[in-house]
CSV table of C-alpha atoms and ligand atoms in Angstrom, one decimal:
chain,number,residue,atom,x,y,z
A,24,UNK,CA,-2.5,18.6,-3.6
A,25,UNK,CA,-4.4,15.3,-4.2
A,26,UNK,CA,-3.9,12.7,-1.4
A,27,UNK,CA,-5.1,9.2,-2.6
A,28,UNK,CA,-5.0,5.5,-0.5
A,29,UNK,CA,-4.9,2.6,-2.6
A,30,UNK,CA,-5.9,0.5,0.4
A,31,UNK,CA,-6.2,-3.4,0.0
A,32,UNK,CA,-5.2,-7.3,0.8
A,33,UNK,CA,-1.4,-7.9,-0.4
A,34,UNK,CA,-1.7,-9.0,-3.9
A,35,UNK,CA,-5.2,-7.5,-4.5
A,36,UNK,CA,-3.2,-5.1,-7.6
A,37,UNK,CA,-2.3,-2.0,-5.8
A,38,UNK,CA,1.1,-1.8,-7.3
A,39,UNK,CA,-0.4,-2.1,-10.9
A,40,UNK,CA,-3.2,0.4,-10.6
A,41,UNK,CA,-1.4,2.8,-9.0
A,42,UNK,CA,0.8,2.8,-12.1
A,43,UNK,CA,-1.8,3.4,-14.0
A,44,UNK,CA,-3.1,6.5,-12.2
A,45,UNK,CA,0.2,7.5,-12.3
A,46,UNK,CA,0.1,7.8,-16.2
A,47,UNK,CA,-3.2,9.4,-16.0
A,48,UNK,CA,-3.4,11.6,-13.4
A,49,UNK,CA,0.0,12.5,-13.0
A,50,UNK,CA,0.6,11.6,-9.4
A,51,UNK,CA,3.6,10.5,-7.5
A,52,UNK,CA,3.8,6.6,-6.5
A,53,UNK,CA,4.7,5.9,-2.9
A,54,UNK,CA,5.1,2.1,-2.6
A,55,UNK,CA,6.8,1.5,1.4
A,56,UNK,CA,7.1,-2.2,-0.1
A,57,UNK,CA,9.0,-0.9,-2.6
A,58,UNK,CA,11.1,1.4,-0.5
A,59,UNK,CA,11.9,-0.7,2.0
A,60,UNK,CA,13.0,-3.4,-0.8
A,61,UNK,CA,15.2,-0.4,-2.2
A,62,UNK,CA,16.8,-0.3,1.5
A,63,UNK,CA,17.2,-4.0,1.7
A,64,UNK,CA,18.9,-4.3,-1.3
A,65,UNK,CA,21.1,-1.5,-0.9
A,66,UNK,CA,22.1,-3.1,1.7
A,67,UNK,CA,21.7,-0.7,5.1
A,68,UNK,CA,21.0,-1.4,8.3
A,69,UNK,CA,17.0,-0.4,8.1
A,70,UNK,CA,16.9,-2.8,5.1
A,71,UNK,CA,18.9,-5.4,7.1
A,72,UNK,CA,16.2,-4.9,10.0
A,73,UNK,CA,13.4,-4.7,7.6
A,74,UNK,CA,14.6,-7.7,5.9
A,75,UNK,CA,14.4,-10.0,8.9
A,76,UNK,CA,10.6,-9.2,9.4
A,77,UNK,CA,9.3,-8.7,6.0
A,78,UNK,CA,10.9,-12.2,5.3
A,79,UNK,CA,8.5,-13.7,7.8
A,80,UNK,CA,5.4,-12.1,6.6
A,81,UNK,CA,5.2,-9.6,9.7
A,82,UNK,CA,5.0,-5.6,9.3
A,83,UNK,CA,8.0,-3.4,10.3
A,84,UNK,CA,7.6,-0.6,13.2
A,85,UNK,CA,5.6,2.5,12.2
A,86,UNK,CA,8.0,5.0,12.8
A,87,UNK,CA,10.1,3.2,10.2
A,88,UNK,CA,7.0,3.3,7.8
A,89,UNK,CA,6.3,7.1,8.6
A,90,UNK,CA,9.8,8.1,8.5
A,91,UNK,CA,9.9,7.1,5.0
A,92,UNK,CA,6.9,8.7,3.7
A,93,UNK,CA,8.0,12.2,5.7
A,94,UNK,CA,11.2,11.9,3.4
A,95,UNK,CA,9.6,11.6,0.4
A,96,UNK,CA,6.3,14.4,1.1
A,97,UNK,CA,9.5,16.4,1.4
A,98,UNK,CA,11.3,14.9,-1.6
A,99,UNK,CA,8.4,16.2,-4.0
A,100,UNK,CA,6.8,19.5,-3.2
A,101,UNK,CA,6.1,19.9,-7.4
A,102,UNK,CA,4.0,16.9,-7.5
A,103,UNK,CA,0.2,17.1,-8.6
A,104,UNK,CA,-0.7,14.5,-5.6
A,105,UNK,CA,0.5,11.5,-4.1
A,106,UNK,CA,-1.0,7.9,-4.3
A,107,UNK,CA,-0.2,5.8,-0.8
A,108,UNK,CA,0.5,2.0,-1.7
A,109,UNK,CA,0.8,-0.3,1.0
A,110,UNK,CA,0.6,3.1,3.4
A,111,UNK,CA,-0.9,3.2,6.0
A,112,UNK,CA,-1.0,-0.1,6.8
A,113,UNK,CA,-2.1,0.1,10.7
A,114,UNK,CA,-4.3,2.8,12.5
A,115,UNK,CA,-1.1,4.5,14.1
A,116,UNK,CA,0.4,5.1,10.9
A,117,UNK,CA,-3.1,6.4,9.3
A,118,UNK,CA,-3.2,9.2,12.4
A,119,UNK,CA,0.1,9.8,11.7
A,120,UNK,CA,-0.7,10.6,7.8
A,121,UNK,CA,-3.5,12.5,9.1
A,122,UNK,CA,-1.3,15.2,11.2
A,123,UNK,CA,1.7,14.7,8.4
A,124,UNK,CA,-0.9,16.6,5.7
A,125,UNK,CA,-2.6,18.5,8.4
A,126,UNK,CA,0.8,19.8,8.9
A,127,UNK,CA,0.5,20.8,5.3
A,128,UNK,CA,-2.8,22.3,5.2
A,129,UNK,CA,-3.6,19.5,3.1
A,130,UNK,CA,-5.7,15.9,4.3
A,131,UNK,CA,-6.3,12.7,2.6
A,132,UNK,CA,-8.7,12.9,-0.6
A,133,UNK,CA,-10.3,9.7,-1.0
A,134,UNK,CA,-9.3,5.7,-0.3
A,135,UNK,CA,-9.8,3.3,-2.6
A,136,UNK,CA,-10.4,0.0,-1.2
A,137,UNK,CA,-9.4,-3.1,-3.6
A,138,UNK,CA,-11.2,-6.5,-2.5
A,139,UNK,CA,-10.5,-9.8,-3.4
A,140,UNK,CA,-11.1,-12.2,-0.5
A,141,UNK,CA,-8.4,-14.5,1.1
A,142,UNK,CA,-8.1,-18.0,-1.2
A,143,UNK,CA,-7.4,-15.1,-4.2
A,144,UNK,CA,-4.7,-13.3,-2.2
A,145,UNK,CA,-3.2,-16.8,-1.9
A,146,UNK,CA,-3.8,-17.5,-5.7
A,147,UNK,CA,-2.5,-14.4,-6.7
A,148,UNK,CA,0.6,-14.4,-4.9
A,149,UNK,CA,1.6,-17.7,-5.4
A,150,UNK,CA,1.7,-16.4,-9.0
A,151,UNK,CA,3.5,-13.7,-8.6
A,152,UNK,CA,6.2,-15.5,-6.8
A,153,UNK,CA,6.8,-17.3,-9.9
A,154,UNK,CA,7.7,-13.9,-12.3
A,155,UNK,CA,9.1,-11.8,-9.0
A,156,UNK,CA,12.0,-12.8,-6.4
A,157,UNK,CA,10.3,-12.1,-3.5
A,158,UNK,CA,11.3,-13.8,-0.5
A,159,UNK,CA,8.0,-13.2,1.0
A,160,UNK,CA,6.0,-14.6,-1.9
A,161,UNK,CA,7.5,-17.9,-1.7
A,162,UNK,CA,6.1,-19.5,1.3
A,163,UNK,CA,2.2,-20.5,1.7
A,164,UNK,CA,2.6,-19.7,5.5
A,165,UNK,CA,4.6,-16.9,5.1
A,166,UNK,CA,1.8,-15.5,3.0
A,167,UNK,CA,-0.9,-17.1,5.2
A,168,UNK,CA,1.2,-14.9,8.0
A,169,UNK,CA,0.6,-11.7,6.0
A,170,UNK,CA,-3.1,-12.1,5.5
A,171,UNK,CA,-3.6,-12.7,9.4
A,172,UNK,CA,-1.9,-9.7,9.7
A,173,UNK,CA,-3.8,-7.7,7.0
A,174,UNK,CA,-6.8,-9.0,9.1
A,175,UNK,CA,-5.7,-8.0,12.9
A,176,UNK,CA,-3.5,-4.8,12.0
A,177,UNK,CA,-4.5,-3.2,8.3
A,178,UNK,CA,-8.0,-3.9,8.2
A,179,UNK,CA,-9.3,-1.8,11.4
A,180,UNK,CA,-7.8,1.3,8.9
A,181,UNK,CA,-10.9,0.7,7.3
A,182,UNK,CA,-12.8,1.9,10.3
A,183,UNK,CA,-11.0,4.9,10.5
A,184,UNK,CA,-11.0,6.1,6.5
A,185,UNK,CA,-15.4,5.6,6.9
A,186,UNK,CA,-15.2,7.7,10.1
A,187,UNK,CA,-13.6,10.7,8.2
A,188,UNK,CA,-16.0,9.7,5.2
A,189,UNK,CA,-13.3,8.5,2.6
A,190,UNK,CA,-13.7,4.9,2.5
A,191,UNK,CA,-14.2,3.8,-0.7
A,192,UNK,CA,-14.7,-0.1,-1.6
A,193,UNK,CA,-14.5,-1.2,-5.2
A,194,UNK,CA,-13.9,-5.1,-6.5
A,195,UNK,CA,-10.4,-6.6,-7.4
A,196,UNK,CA,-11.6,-9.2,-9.8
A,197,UNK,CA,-11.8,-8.8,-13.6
A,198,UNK,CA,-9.2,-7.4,-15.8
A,199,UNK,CA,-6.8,-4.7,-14.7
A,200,UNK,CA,-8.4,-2.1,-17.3
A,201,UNK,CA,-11.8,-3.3,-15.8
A,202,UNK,CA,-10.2,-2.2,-12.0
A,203,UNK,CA,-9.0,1.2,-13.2
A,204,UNK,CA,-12.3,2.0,-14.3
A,205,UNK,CA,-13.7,1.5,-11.1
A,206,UNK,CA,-10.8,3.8,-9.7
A,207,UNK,CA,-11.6,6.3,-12.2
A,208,UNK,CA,-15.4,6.0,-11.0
A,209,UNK,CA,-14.3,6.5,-7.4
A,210,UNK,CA,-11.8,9.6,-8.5
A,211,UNK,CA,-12.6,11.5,-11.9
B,596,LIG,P1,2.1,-6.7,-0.5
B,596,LIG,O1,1.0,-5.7,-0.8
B,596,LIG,O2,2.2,-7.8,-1.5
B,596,LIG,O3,2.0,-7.2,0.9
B,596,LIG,P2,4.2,-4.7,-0.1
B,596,LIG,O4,5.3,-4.5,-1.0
B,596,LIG,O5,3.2,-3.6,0.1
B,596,LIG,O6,3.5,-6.0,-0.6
B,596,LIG,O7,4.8,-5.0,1.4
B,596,LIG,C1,5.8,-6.0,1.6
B,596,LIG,C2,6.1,-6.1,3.1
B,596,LIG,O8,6.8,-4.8,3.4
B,596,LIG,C3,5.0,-6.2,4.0
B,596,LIG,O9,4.6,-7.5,4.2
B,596,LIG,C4,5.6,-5.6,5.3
B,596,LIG,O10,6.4,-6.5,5.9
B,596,LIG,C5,6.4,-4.5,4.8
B,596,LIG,N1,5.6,-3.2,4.7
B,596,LIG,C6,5.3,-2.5,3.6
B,596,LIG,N2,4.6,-1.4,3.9
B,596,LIG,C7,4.5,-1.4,5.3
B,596,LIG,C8,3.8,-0.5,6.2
B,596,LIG,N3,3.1,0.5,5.8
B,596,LIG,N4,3.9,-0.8,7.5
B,596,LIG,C9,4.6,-1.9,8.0
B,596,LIG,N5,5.2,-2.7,7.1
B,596,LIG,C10,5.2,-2.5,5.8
């Protein structure tokens, strides 16, 4: 089974590329954004939790994180492979992916890094917020709050990814097709 990382800044397009892999390649999504918007608005007490930190730009506890992606690793055993968005998003949670798959007999295949640097992130979200409803989006500090954390907690991942051999780095600027074609570079 294929094991991808769509690694990157928040708003760098990991959502929209890993949709397009999807079509291509076949490949389940796992967005822990996403999920832990599902929980929140389902209204449960993880999403209530989750809510009260994602809301101020901060990153909810790993085991939260890694319980969710056990559940679904479990949820699809038919899949072709799995592409991690938003996942793993410190070093803890990477060495717990690592032992998660070694578990399987299986390990990460590649990580595809999306750059763009930090004025874009702000650019891009501030965008977004205006076609999504997303609480975090809204702010400039609560999104300046999410890229210091990018910078202390996520980026060191990259450390670990090039220390396995499996860090890949492509560019987040240009047209979405443009980006995919990079990923395809990185993974045909
Ligand atoms: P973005 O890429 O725009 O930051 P996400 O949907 O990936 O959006 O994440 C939204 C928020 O959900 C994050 O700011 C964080 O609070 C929480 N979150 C998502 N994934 C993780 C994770 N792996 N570990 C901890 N918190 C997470």
């Amino acid at each position: 089974m294929k094991h991808y990382i769509l690694f990157g800044p928040p708003g760098a397009g990991k959502g929209t590329q890993a949709a397009l892999m999807v079509e291509k390649f076949n490949l389940r999504h796992i967005s822990t954004g996403d999920l832990l918007r599902r929980e929140i608005k389902a209204g449960t007490e993880l999403g209530r939790q989750a809510a009260a930190l994602i809301e101020k730009g901060n990153l909810v506890p790993d085991e939260v994180v890694e319980g969710m992606i056990a559940g679904e690793l479990a949820a699809h055993p038919h899949v072709k492979g799995f592409i991690y968005d938003g996942f793993p998003r410190t070093v803890a949670q990477a060495e717990v992916l690592d032992k998660l798959l070694a578990d399987r007999g299986e390990a990460v295949t590649a990580v595809i890094s999306i750059m763009i640097d930090d004025e874009m992130v702000l650019s891009r979200i501030k965008h977004r917020a205006l076609l999504e409803n997303r609480k975090d989006d809204a702010d400039e500090s609560i999104i300046r709050t999410r890229i210091a954390n990018y910078h202390a907690k996520t980026e060191p991942v990259i450390g670990f990814y090039k220390a396995e051999g499996k860090y890949n780095e492509i560019g987040g600027e240009g047209a979405i097709e443009e980006i995919f074609g990079r990923i395809e570079k990185v993974i045909g």
